[in-house]
Structure formats: structure tokens, C-alpha cells
CSV table of C-alpha atoms in Angstrom, one decimal:
chain,number,residue,atom,x,y,z
A,60,MET,CA,-9.6,-19.5,16.1
A,61,THR,CA,-7.8,-22.6,14.7
A,62,LEU,CA,-6.1,-23.1,11.3
A,63,GLN,CA,-8.9,-25.5,10.3
A,64,GLY,CA,-10.7,-24.0,7.2
A,65,VAL,CA,-8.2,-21.0,6.9
A,66,ARG,CA,-5.5,-22.6,4.8
A,67,TRP,CA,-3.9,-20.2,2.3
A,68,THR,CA,-3.3,-20.8,-1.4
A,69,ALA,CA,0.2,-21.0,-2.9
A,70,ASP,CA,-0.4,-17.6,-4.6
A,71,GLN,CA,-1.3,-16.0,-1.3
A,72,VAL,CA,1.9,-17.4,0.3
A,73,LEU,CA,4.1,-16.3,-2.6
A,74,ALA,CA,2.6,-12.8,-2.4
A,75,LEU,CA,4.6,-12.4,0.8
A,76,ALA,CA,7.9,-12.8,-0.9
A,77,PRO,CA,10.1,-9.7,-0.7
A,78,ASP,CA,11.5,-10.2,-4.2
A,79,THR,CA,11.6,-12.5,-7.2
A,80,ALA,CA,14.6,-14.4,-6.0
A,81,SER,CA,13.0,-15.3,-2.7
A,82,ARG,CA,9.8,-16.3,-4.5
A,83,LYS,CA,11.7,-18.8,-6.7
A,84,ALA,CA,13.9,-20.1,-3.8
A,85,GLY,CA,10.8,-20.5,-1.5
A,86,GLY,CA,9.0,-22.4,-4.3
A,87,ARG,CA,11.8,-25.0,-4.4
A,88,LEU,CA,11.5,-25.5,-0.6
A,89,GLY,CA,7.7,-26.0,-0.6
A,90,VAL,CA,8.0,-29.8,-0.8
A,91,ALA,CA,8.4,-32.4,2.0
A,92,GLY,CA,12.0,-33.5,1.1
A,93,PRO,CA,14.1,-30.9,3.0
A,94,TRP,CA,11.7,-30.7,6.0
A,95,SER,CA,11.5,-32.6,9.2
A,96,GLY,CA,9.6,-32.1,12.5
A,97,ALA,CA,7.0,-29.8,10.7
A,98,GLY,CA,3.8,-29.1,12.7
A,99,ARG,CA,1.1,-26.7,13.3
A,100,SER,CA,-0.9,-25.6,16.3
A,101,GLY,CA,-4.5,-24.6,16.6
A,102,GLU,CA,-3.6,-21.0,17.4
A,103,GLY,CA,-1.9,-20.0,14.2
A,104,ALA,CA,1.7,-21.3,14.6
A,105,ILE,CA,3.6,-23.4,12.0
A,106,TRP,CA,7.1,-24.7,12.5
A,107,GLY,CA,9.7,-27.0,11.0
A,108,LEU,CA,13.4,-27.9,10.5
A,109,CYS,CA,14.8,-27.4,7.1
A,110,GLU,CA,18.0,-28.9,5.8
A,111,GLY,CA,20.6,-26.3,4.7
A,112,SER,CA,24.3,-26.0,3.8
A,113,GLY,CA,25.3,-26.3,7.5
A,114,SER,CA,25.5,-29.3,9.8
A,115,LYS,CA,22.3,-28.3,11.7
A,116,PRO,CA,18.9,-27.8,10.1
A,117,TYR,CA,17.4,-24.3,10.1
A,118,ARG,CA,14.7,-23.8,12.7
A,119,THR,CA,11.8,-22.0,11.1
A,120,VAL,CA,8.5,-20.8,12.7
A,121,VAL,CA,5.7,-18.6,11.4
A,122,ASP,CA,3.0,-17.0,13.5
A,123,LEU,CA,-0.1,-16.4,11.4
A,124,ALA,CA,-2.0,-14.9,14.3
A,125,GLY,CA,0.2,-11.8,14.4
A,126,VAL,CA,-1.5,-8.4,15.2
A,127,SER,CA,0.0,-6.9,12.0
A,128,GLY,CA,0.0,-9.9,9.8
A,129,PRO,CA,2.2,-13.0,9.8
A,130,ALA,CA,5.5,-12.9,11.5
A,131,TYR,CA,8.6,-15.1,10.9
A,132,ARG,CA,11.6,-16.4,12.7
A,133,CYS,CA,14.4,-18.5,11.1
A,134,SER,CA,17.9,-19.4,12.3
A,135,CYS,CA,19.3,-18.9,8.8
A,136,PRO,CA,21.5,-15.9,8.1
A,137,SER,CA,19.2,-14.3,5.6
A,138,ARG,CA,18.1,-10.7,6.2
A,139,LYS,CA,15.0,-11.0,4.1
A,140,PHE,CA,11.5,-11.2,5.7
A,141,PRO,CA,10.1,-13.7,5.1
A,142,CYS,CA,13.2,-15.8,4.1
A,143,LYS,CA,13.0,-18.6,1.6
A,144,HIS,CA,12.6,-21.2,4.4
A,145,ALA,CA,9.6,-19.4,5.9
A,146,LEU,CA,8.1,-19.2,2.4
A,147,GLY,CA,8.8,-22.9,1.8
A,148,LEU,CA,7.2,-23.9,5.1
A,149,LEU,CA,4.1,-21.9,4.3
A,150,LEU,CA,3.9,-23.5,0.9
A,151,LEU,CA,4.2,-26.9,2.4
A,152,TRP,CA,1.4,-26.1,4.8
A,153,ALA,CA,-0.8,-24.7,2.0
A,154,ASP,CA,-0.4,-27.9,0.0
A,155,GLY,CA,-2.5,-30.0,2.3
A,156,GLU,CA,-3.0,-31.6,5.7
A,157,GLY,CA,-0.4,-34.4,5.7
A,158,ALA,CA,2.9,-32.6,5.4
A,159,VAL,CA,2.2,-30.3,8.4
A,160,PRO,CA,0.2,-32.2,10.9
A,161,ARG,CA,-1.3,-30.9,14.2
A,162,ALA,CA,1.3,-31.3,16.9
A,163,GLU,CA,2.6,-30.0,20.2
A,164,VAL,CA,4.6,-26.8,19.8
A,165,PRO,CA,8.3,-27.5,20.4
A,166,GLU,CA,10.1,-25.5,23.1
A,167,TRP,CA,12.2,-23.4,20.7
A,168,ALA,CA,9.2,-22.3,18.7
A,169,GLY,CA,6.9,-21.8,21.7
A,170,ARG,CA,9.4,-19.6,23.4
A,171,TRP,CA,9.6,-17.2,20.4
A,172,ILE,CA,5.8,-17.2,19.9
A,173,GLU,CA,5.1,-16.5,23.6
A,174,GLY,CA,7.6,-13.7,23.7
A,175,ARG,CA,6.3,-12.1,20.5
A,176,ARG,CA,2.7,-12.2,21.5
A,177,GLY,CA,3.6,-11.0,25.0
A,178,ARG,CA,5.3,-7.9,23.6
A,179,ALA,CA,2.3,-7.3,21.3
A,180,GLU,CA,0.0,-7.3,24.4
A,181,GLN,CA,2.3,-4.9,26.2
A,182,GLU,CA,2.3,-2.5,23.2
A,183,LYS,CA,-1.4,-2.7,23.0
A,184,ALA,CA,-1.8,-1.9,26.7
A,185,ALA,CA,0.7,1.0,26.4
A,186,ALA,CA,-1.3,2.4,23.5
A,187,SER,CA,-4.6,2.3,25.3
A,188,PRO,CA,-5.9,5.4,27.1
A,189,SER,CA,-5.3,4.0,30.5
A,190,GLY,CA,-1.7,2.9,29.7
A,191,SER,CA,-0.8,5.8,27.5
A,192,SER,CA,2.2,8.0,28.4
A,193,SER,CA,1.1,10.8,26.2
A,194,GLY,CA,0.0,12.7,29.2
A,195,LEU,CA,3.7,13.0,30.3
A,196,ALA,CA,4.6,14.9,27.1
A,197,ASP,CA,4.8,18.7,27.3
A,198,PRO,CA,2.0,20.1,25.2
A,199,GLU,CA,3.5,23.5,25.1
A,200,ALA,CA,6.8,22.2,23.7
A,201,ALA,CA,4.8,20.2,21.1
A,202,ARG,CA,2.9,23.4,20.1
A,203,ARG,CA,6.2,25.3,19.7
A,204,ARG,CA,7.7,22.6,17.5
A,205,ALA,CA,4.6,22.6,15.3
A,206,GLU,CA,4.7,26.4,15.0
A,207,ARG,CA,8.4,26.3,14.0
A,208,ARG,CA,7.8,23.6,11.4
A,209,ALA,CA,4.8,25.6,10.0
A,210,GLU,CA,7.0,28.7,9.7
A,211,ARG,CA,9.6,26.7,7.8
A,212,VAL,CA,7.0,25.2,5.5
A,213,THR,CA,5.6,28.6,4.8
A,214,ALA,CA,9.0,30.0,3.9
A,215,GLY,CA,9.5,27.0,1.6
A,216,ALA,CA,6.1,27.4,-0.1
A,217,SER,CA,6.8,31.2,-0.6
A,218,GLU,CA,10.1,30.4,-2.2
A,219,LEU,CA,8.6,27.8,-4.4
A,220,GLU,CA,6.0,30.3,-5.6
A,221,HIS,CA,8.8,32.6,-6.7
A,222,ARG,CA,10.5,29.8,-8.6
A,223,LEU,CA,7.3,28.8,-10.4
A,224,ALA,CA,6.7,32.4,-11.4
A,225,ASP,CA,10.3,32.6,-12.8
A,226,LEU,CA,9.7,29.4,-14.8
A,227,LEU,CA,6.5,30.8,-16.4
A,228,ARG,CA,8.0,34.2,-16.9
A,229,GLY,CA,11.0,32.7,-18.8
A,230,GLY,CA,8.9,30.2,-20.8
A,231,LEU,CA,8.4,26.5,-20.4
A,232,ALA,CA,11.1,25.8,-23.0
A,233,THR,CA,13.7,26.8,-20.5
A,234,ALA,CA,12.7,23.9,-18.3
A,235,GLU,CA,14.2,21.4,-20.9
A,236,GLN,CA,17.4,23.4,-21.3
A,237,SER,CA,18.1,23.8,-17.6
A,238,GLY,CA,18.1,20.0,-16.9
A,239,TYR,CA,17.2,18.0,-13.8
A,240,GLY,CA,19.7,19.7,-11.5
A,241,LEU,CA,17.6,22.8,-11.0
A,242,TRP,CA,14.6,20.7,-10.0
A,243,GLU,CA,16.6,18.6,-7.6
A,244,GLU,CA,18.1,21.7,-6.0
A,245,THR,CA,14.6,23.1,-5.6
A,246,ALA,CA,13.4,19.8,-4.1
A,247,ALA,CA,16.3,19.9,-1.6
A,248,ARG,CA,15.2,23.3,-0.5
A,249,MET,CA,11.7,21.9,0.2
A,250,VAL,CA,13.2,19.1,2.2
A,251,ASP,CA,15.1,21.7,4.2
A,252,ALA,CA,11.7,23.4,4.8
A,253,GLN,CA,10.3,20.1,6.1
A,254,ALA,CA,7.8,20.0,3.2
A,255,GLN,CA,8.4,16.5,1.9
A,256,GLY,CA,5.2,16.5,-0.1
A,257,LEU,CA,6.3,19.6,-2.0
A,258,ALA,CA,9.7,18.1,-2.6
A,259,ALA,CA,8.2,14.9,-4.1
A,260,ARG,CA,6.0,17.0,-6.5
A,261,VAL,CA,9.0,19.1,-7.5
A,262,ARG,CA,11.0,16.0,-8.4
A,263,GLU,CA,8.0,14.8,-10.5
A,264,LEU,CA,8.1,18.1,-12.3
A,265,GLY,CA,11.7,17.6,-13.2
A,266,ALA,CA,10.9,14.3,-14.9
A,267,VAL,CA,8.4,15.8,-17.3
A,268,PRO,CA,10.5,18.0,-19.7
A,269,GLY,CA,11.5,16.3,-22.9
A,270,THR,CA,9.2,13.3,-22.4
A,271,GLY,CA,7.1,13.3,-25.5
A,272,PRO,CA,5.6,15.9,-27.8
A,273,GLU,CA,3.0,17.1,-25.3
A,274,TRP,CA,5.3,17.6,-22.3
A,275,PRO,CA,4.8,21.4,-22.1
A,276,SER,CA,1.1,20.9,-21.5
A,277,ARG,CA,1.7,18.3,-18.9
A,278,LEU,CA,4.3,20.4,-17.2
A,279,LEU,CA,1.9,23.4,-17.1
A,280,GLU,CA,-0.8,21.2,-15.6
A,281,GLU,CA,1.6,19.9,-12.9
A,282,CYS,CA,2.8,23.5,-12.2
A,283,ALA,CA,-0.8,24.6,-11.7
A,284,LEU,CA,-1.5,21.8,-9.2
A,285,LEU,CA,1.7,22.7,-7.3
A,286,HIS,CA,0.7,26.3,-7.3
A,287,LEU,CA,-2.7,25.4,-6.0
A,288,LEU,CA,-1.1,23.3,-3.2
A,289,ASP,CA,1.2,26.2,-2.3
A,290,GLN,CA,-1.7,28.6,-2.1
A,291,GLY,CA,-3.8,26.1,-0.1
A,292,TRP,CA,-1.0,26.1,2.5
A,293,LEU,CA,-0.5,29.8,2.6
A,294,ARG,CA,-4.2,30.4,3.0
A,295,ARG,CA,-5.1,27.4,5.0
A,296,GLU,CA,-6.9,29.4,7.7
A,297,ARG,CA,-9.6,30.2,5.2
A,298,LEU,CA,-10.2,26.6,4.1
A,299,PRO,CA,-12.8,24.2,5.5
A,300,GLU,CA,-11.3,21.9,8.0
A,301,GLY,CA,-11.5,18.8,5.8
A,302,LEU,CA,-9.7,20.5,2.9
A,303,ALA,CA,-7.2,22.1,5.2
A,304,ALA,CA,-6.3,18.6,6.6
A,305,THR,CA,-5.9,17.3,3.0
A,306,VAL,CA,-3.5,20.2,2.3
A,307,ARG,CA,-1.5,19.4,5.4
A,308,SER,CA,-1.3,15.8,4.3
A,309,ARG,CA,-0.2,16.7,0.7
A,310,ILE,CA,2.4,19.1,2.1
A,311,GLY,CA,3.9,16.2,4.1
A,312,LEU,CA,3.0,17.1,7.7
A,313,PRO,CA,2.5,14.0,9.9
A,314,ALA,CA,-1.0,13.2,11.2
A,315,SER,CA,-2.6,10.5,13.3
A,316,ALA,CA,-5.6,8.4,12.5
A,317,ASP,CA,-8.3,10.1,14.6
A,318,GLY,CA,-11.4,8.6,13.1
A,319,PRO,CA,-13.6,6.4,15.2
A,320,PRO,CA,-12.7,2.7,15.0
A,321,VAL,CA,-14.8,0.8,12.4
A,322,ARG,CA,-15.1,-2.9,13.0
A,323,ASP,CA,-15.8,-4.9,9.8
A,324,ARG,CA,-14.9,-7.9,7.8
A,325,TRP,CA,-12.3,-6.4,5.6
A,326,LEU,CA,-11.5,-8.1,2.2
A,327,VAL,CA,-7.9,-7.8,1.1
A,328,LEU,CA,-8.3,-6.6,-2.5
A,329,ALA,CA,-4.7,-5.7,-3.4
A,330,GLN,CA,-1.2,-5.4,-1.9
A,331,TYR,CA,1.8,-4.0,-3.7
A,332,ASP,CA,5.2,-2.3,-3.0
A,333,THR,CA,7.0,0.5,-4.7
A,334,ALA,CA,10.6,1.3,-3.9
A,335,ASP,CA,13.3,3.9,-4.4
A,336,ALA,CA,16.8,4.2,-3.2
A,337,ARG,CA,15.7,5.2,0.3
A,338,LEU,CA,12.3,3.7,1.0
A,339,THR,CA,9.9,0.9,0.3
A,340,THR,CA,6.2,1.8,0.4
A,341,ARG,CA,3.5,-0.8,0.8
A,342,ARG,CA,-0.1,-0.2,-0.2
A,343,ILE,CA,-2.9,-2.5,0.9
A,344,TRP,CA,-6.5,-1.9,-0.3
A,345,LEU,CA,-9.3,-3.3,1.9
A,346,TYR,CA,-13.0,-3.4,1.4
A,347,GLY,CA,-15.5,-3.5,4.4
A,348,THR,CA,-18.4,-5.9,3.6
A,349,GLN,CA,-20.7,-4.1,6.1
A,350,SER,CA,-19.5,-0.5,5.9
A,351,ARG,CA,-19.0,-0.7,2.1
A,352,ARG,CA,-15.9,1.4,2.6
A,353,THR,CA,-12.7,1.0,0.7
A,354,SER,CA,-9.6,1.9,2.8
A,355,LEU,CA,-5.9,2.1,2.2
A,356,LEU,CA,-3.2,0.8,4.6
A,357,LEU,CA,0.0,2.6,3.9
A,358,SER,CA,3.3,1.5,5.5
A,359,TYR,CA,7.0,2.1,4.9
A,360,GLY,CA,10.3,0.2,5.3
A,361,ALA,CA,13.9,1.0,4.8
A,362,ALA,CA,15.2,0.2,1.3
A,363,GLY,CA,15.5,-3.5,0.8
A,364,ARG,CA,13.2,-4.3,3.8
A,365,ALA,CA,9.6,-5.4,3.3
A,366,PRO,CA,7.2,-3.2,5.3
A,367,GLU,CA,4.5,-4.6,7.6
A,368,PRO,CA,1.8,-5.6,7.7
A,369,ALA,CA,1.7,-8.3,5.0
A,370,LEU,CA,-1.8,-9.3,3.9
A,371,PRO,CA,-2.0,-11.3,0.7
A,372,VAL,CA,-4.9,-10.8,-1.7
A,373,GLY,CA,-7.9,-13.1,-1.1
A,374,LEU,CA,-7.8,-13.0,2.7
A,375,ALA,CA,-10.4,-11.4,5.0
A,376,LEU,CA,-9.8,-10.1,8.5
A,377,ASP,CA,-12.1,-9.2,11.3
A,378,ALA,CA,-10.6,-6.0,12.5
A,379,GLU,CA,-11.0,-2.3,13.3
A,380,LEU,CA,-9.8,0.5,11.1
A,381,SER,CA,-9.5,4.2,12.0
A,382,ALA,CA,-9.5,6.9,9.2
A,383,TYR,CA,-6.9,9.6,8.8
A,384,PRO,CA,-8.1,13.2,8.6
A,385,GLY,CA,-8.7,14.9,5.3
A,386,ALA,CA,-11.5,15.4,2.9
A,387,GLY,CA,-11.9,12.4,0.6
A,388,GLN,CA,-8.9,10.5,2.1
A,389,ALA,CA,-9.0,6.7,1.9
A,390,ARG,CA,-6.0,6.1,4.2
A,391,ALA,CA,-6.7,4.3,7.5
A,392,ALA,CA,-4.8,2.7,10.3
A,393,LEU,CA,-5.2,-0.9,11.3
A,394,GLY,CA,-6.4,-1.3,14.8
A,395,GLU,CA,-7.3,-4.4,16.8
A,396,GLN,CA,-7.7,-7.7,15.0
A,397,PHE,CA,-10.2,-10.2,16.4
A,398,ALA,CA,-9.1,-13.3,14.4
A,399,PRO,CA,-6.2,-14.3,12.1
A,400,PRO,CA,-6.7,-13.4,8.4
A,401,SER,CA,-8.5,-16.2,6.6
A,402,PRO,CA,-9.2,-17.0,2.9
A,403,THR,CA,-12.5,-15.9,1.5
A,404,ALA,CA,-14.6,-16.3,-1.7
A,405,GLU,CA,-16.4,-13.0,-1.1
A,406,ARG,CA,-16.1,-10.2,-3.8
A,407,PRO,CA,-16.7,-6.5,-3.6
A,408,PRO,CA,-19.6,-5.0,-5.7
A,409,GLY,CA,-18.6,-3.5,-9.0
A,410,THR,CA,-19.6,-0.6,-11.2
A,411,THR,CA,-19.3,0.5,-14.9
A,412,THR,CA,-16.4,2.3,-16.5
A,413,ALA,CA,-18.5,5.4,-16.9
A,414,LEU,CA,-19.4,5.5,-13.3
A,415,ALA,CA,-15.8,4.8,-12.3
A,416,VAL,CA,-14.7,8.0,-14.2
A,417,ALA,CA,-17.5,10.0,-12.6
A,418,ARG,CA,-16.4,8.7,-9.1
A,419,TYR,CA,-12.9,10.0,-9.8
A,420,GLY,CA,-14.3,13.4,-10.9
A,421,ASP,CA,-16.3,13.7,-7.7
A,422,ALA,CA,-13.3,12.8,-5.6
A,423,LEU,CA,-11.3,15.7,-7.2
A,424,ARG,CA,-13.6,18.2,-5.6
A,425,ASP,CA,-12.4,17.1,-2.1
A,426,ASP,CA,-8.8,16.5,-3.2
A,427,PRO,CA,-7.6,18.2,-6.4
A,428,TRP,CA,-4.2,16.5,-6.1
A,429,LEU,CA,-5.6,13.0,-6.1
A,430,ASP,CA,-4.0,10.7,-8.7
A,431,SER,CA,-6.6,8.0,-8.6
A,432,VAL,CA,-9.5,6.4,-6.7
A,433,PRO,CA,-10.0,2.7,-5.9
A,434,VAL,CA,-12.7,1.1,-8.1
A,435,THR,CA,-14.1,-2.4,-8.8
A,436,LEU,CA,-15.3,-2.8,-12.4
A,437,ASP,CA,-18.0,-5.3,-13.2
A,438,ARG,CA,-18.0,-7.3,-16.5
A,439,VAL,CA,-15.2,-5.8,-18.4
A,440,THR,CA,-13.0,-7.4,-21.0
A,441,PRO,CA,-9.3,-6.5,-21.7
A,442,VAL,CA,-9.0,-5.7,-25.4
A,443,PRO,CA,-6.1,-4.2,-27.4
A,444,ASP,CA,-6.3,-0.6,-28.6
A,445,GLY,CA,-3.6,0.0,-31.2
A,446,ASP,CA,-0.3,-0.1,-29.2
A,447,SER,CA,-2.2,0.1,-25.9
A,448,TRP,CA,-4.9,-1.8,-24.0
A,449,GLN,CA,-8.3,-0.9,-22.5
A,450,LEU,CA,-11.0,-2.5,-20.4
A,451,ALA,CA,-14.2,-2.5,-22.4
A,452,ASP,CA,-17.6,-2.7,-20.7
A,453,ALA,CA,-19.5,-5.9,-21.7
A,454,ASP,CA,-22.9,-4.2,-21.4
A,455,GLU,CA,-22.2,-0.6,-22.5
A,456,ASP,CA,-20.4,1.2,-25.3
A,457,ALA,CA,-17.6,2.5,-23.1
A,458,ALA,CA,-14.1,1.6,-22.1
A,459,LEU,CA,-11.2,2.7,-19.8
A,460,PRO,CA,-7.6,2.9,-21.2
A,461,LEU,CA,-4.9,1.2,-19.1
A,462,THR,CA,-2.2,3.3,-17.6
A,463,PRO,CA,1.3,3.1,-19.2
A,464,ALA,CA,2.6,1.4,-16.0
A,465,ALA,CA,-0.1,-1.3,-16.2
A,466,ARG,CA,0.7,-2.0,-19.8
A,467,SER,CA,4.3,-2.8,-18.9
A,468,ARG,CA,3.5,-5.3,-16.0
A,469,PRO,CA,3.2,-9.1,-16.2
A,470,GLY,CA,-0.2,-8.7,-14.5
A,471,LEU,CA,-1.7,-7.5,-17.8
A,472,TRP,CA,-1.1,-10.9,-19.4
A,473,ARG,CA,-2.5,-12.7,-16.3
A,474,LEU,CA,-5.6,-10.6,-16.8
A,475,VAL,CA,-5.8,-11.4,-20.5
A,476,ALA,CA,-5.4,-15.1,-19.7
A,477,LEU,CA,-8.0,-15.0,-17.0
A,478,SER,CA,-10.5,-13.3,-19.3
A,479,GLY,CA,-9.9,-15.4,-22.4
A,480,GLY,CA,-12.2,-12.9,-24.2
A,481,ALA,CA,-15.0,-13.2,-21.6
A,482,PRO,CA,-16.0,-10.5,-19.0
A,483,VAL,CA,-14.2,-10.4,-15.6
A,484,LYS,CA,-14.5,-8.4,-12.4
A,485,VAL,CA,-11.4,-6.2,-11.9
A,486,PHE,CA,-10.3,-4.1,-8.9
A,487,GLY,CA,-7.8,-1.3,-9.5
A,488,GLU,CA,-7.0,2.4,-9.4
A,489,CYS,CA,-8.8,4.8,-11.8
A,490,GLY,CA,-7.3,8.2,-12.4
A,491,HIS,CA,-6.4,10.8,-15.0
A,492,ARG,CA,-3.7,8.5,-16.6
A,493,GLY,CA,-6.2,5.6,-17.0
A,494,PHE,CA,-6.9,2.5,-15.0
A,495,THR,CA,-4.3,0.3,-13.3
A,496,PRO,CA,-5.7,-3.3,-12.6
A,497,LEU,CA,-4.5,-4.8,-9.3
A,498,SER,CA,-6.6,-7.9,-8.9
A,499,ALA,CA,-9.4,-9.8,-10.8
A,500,TRP,CA,-12.0,-12.5,-10.6
A,501,PRO,CA,-13.5,-14.7,-13.3
A,502,GLU,CA,-17.1,-14.2,-14.0
A,503,GLY,CA,-18.1,-17.6,-12.6
A,504,PRO,CA,-16.7,-19.4,-9.5
A,505,GLY,CA,-13.0,-18.9,-9.0
A,506,GLU,CA,-10.4,-17.4,-6.8
A,507,VAL,CA,-9.1,-13.9,-7.0
A,508,VAL,CA,-6.0,-13.4,-9.2
A,509,PRO,CA,-3.4,-10.8,-8.0
A,510,LEU,CA,-2.2,-8.6,-10.9
A,511,CYS,CA,0.6,-6.7,-9.2
């Protein structure tokens, strides 16, 4: 597949930036002035030489045909991926035909591209059944490790049950008096028990006390969900397999994508990162135009490092996805890609705000700990609601409030500007806290607008 007809927009390029500083610096380099020797191949490679502070220009190359999204190589000392030079080169290419013409791949760029693609083919062959080395592993040793971990998780869950009982026995008011240290100590005990999911939920409990007049009610609700998860683990043998797999996932046990590969044309609806001091988490929502399935790609990177893959909103990819186990789980693993991602004007079908809430309610039957479900809303208008905002149905007397997180993001104002008081189509996450818009389309012709 050539690059003809698959040129990205500037917004799609800038969505790859690891941070705001890189986005601004890359934008300044997206003009012809600092570049020389820029070119592109018919197989998804773009390269160029960018003037820098040194005596030699930086050699920059981008491979758009990567198995897990675009890949970058630059001789600059930056540790960011992509660096500002790669972003500038992509912006130069996105601007039109003239600045980055078709050309023969230079030796320095070709050597990196061939090496990278060769390694990808080797990894693919090693992962195939015929090339897999899994048969060399000791299944008995693996079973013993799994049993030991299950014993530790069970001990941690039992201890957590005692701590929840002590909290309720002493009264919720004591939670505010004891401070965050008690919760962090409990979370550390869950980490020792190898129950990362329990640890994360305990830390969330610690952030509730003292946060508004209704915090005791919210704390009680979260304690109830944590108790339910504890009991689900302790009685997992009695659960249906799908729900048991969901419990294992929520506890934090690793799992592999074991669903049959589903090949489809997947629309990239949203991509956003969340970060803490230790980890950056990337979420990419995809919609299959044939399967009508919405799936989540979840990936992680060390703090300060952008995870892979990178799939900007508005692209489509011909690829296979395999689902992870668990009732009602949307997570999937990206398998073989049959062509580089390319821009598309296709849109997912939408629904009403009332049906979106009903969809979330139905999903809770399979996964009571689910915070939200992916939903595309048709013909909604962002309108103020006192100090808050909501998405009002254009054709029904119903509306969805926006989550507090959504109200504090710049994407809200992009959504308001896109709407201008008229209905729009919005994709986002609908849950018990409200709706978080992630991307939107105007009612008439127009490109998707990322909101996160």
C-alpha cells in the first residue's frame, strides 16, 4: 500500500506528541525552512535532514507501516518518542505533496527501516504456533507459581475483609480522622499479596474521605464494591467462567488475549494517556465497521515514556483483534495488520442519551466494577447546566451530565465550538459519574475532532 491517498491531517500528527512542549516545538519545525533531503517512499517511509544546533543536521526517519503504529528514528539526543523533529517531518508531509516528494530511500534511512521490519517479521514468526517456544516451558512449574500467587491473593483478600469490617464497626467518620496513611499501608499489603487491582481500589478509597458533603455515602458505595470483589475472589469456584475471569482481571491477575482473531476495518475513535509517578497508561478505542464491536487497546509505558501503539483519531486500520477473557470486557489485543493506518471519513453509528445509560446498566450485570462503557451519541448539543455542562438530546427530552474530569479539560471548549449550538455526534465513556466526551463530528460533512 502506498502513501497516495493516506495523508494524515495536522491534528492526527500532533496527537502523537508525548507532551505539550513537544507539540509546540514540532509545530515550529513543520515548515520547509529547516529541512533538506526530505522524501517519501511508496511503502510508508518518510525521511529528511533537519538543521539543529550542531554542525551536522539531524537525520530523521518515520516508518508509517509499523506493525504497532508509526515508528521513529532521529539522530538528535532527545529521549522523547516521537521527538520534535519527527513531528515536524510528519507535519511537513501532511501539508502537501511538494515539500516531501517521492524519492529513493537514502542508505541511512533504508538500513534502519529494513532492520526494524526484519525484527518485526522475526517476532511474528516466533509468536506463531510453529515458531513458538512455549512448548519448552515447564507447565508444572507454571502451575505451581499460579497456585502460590493465588494463595497470596487469598491471604490479602481475607486481610482486606477484616480491615473493611473494622472500618464499618468503628464508623465511617473514623476514616477522615485516620488520614491517608492507613489506606496507603493497606494498599501496600495488597501489593505484597500480588493483588494490584485491590491495591488500586484501596488507594481510591483513601482519596474519598473529606471530599464534599456526601463523601460518607460514596465511601460506603466503594467499600461495598471492594467487598463484592473480595467475595468474588474468595468464592470464585462458584462463579460462571465469564464472571470468574472478570474477577481475576479486576484483582490484577495477568491474562492473555485468547479470543479468536477478528479481522475488520477498525476506526480509531479515541486515544488518550493517563500517568502517575510510575506508569503511563494509553487507551485506544476502536470500532469495527463489520463486526460493530467497540474494543479497547490498553498499553503501558514507564513514567515519561509514551506507550505503543500510537493510533491518532480519524485513522482506520485493516487488522485483527483478539479479545481478553471476562464477561463484558472490551479489552482486546492488536494482532496482524494488513495495511498501514489510513485516514477515513467513516463514522460509527450513534444512539440516544437514554439508551446510553441503559447500555451502562446492562453492562453492570456482567461487570459490577465497571466505571463506564464506550458510547457514541447521535445529535446531542453541549449546554450549560448551572456550574456544570450536559449533553442534551436534540430529539428527546433527556440529557447526560458531563463528568467533573470532562468539565476541566480543554476538549469541552473544542466541543462547544464545534457545536455552535447545533447537534453533533460525540463518542465517549458513559458511567455512573456522567459522560466523558473523547471525540466528536459535526452534523454535516467534516473531520473528527479529538477532545482529549
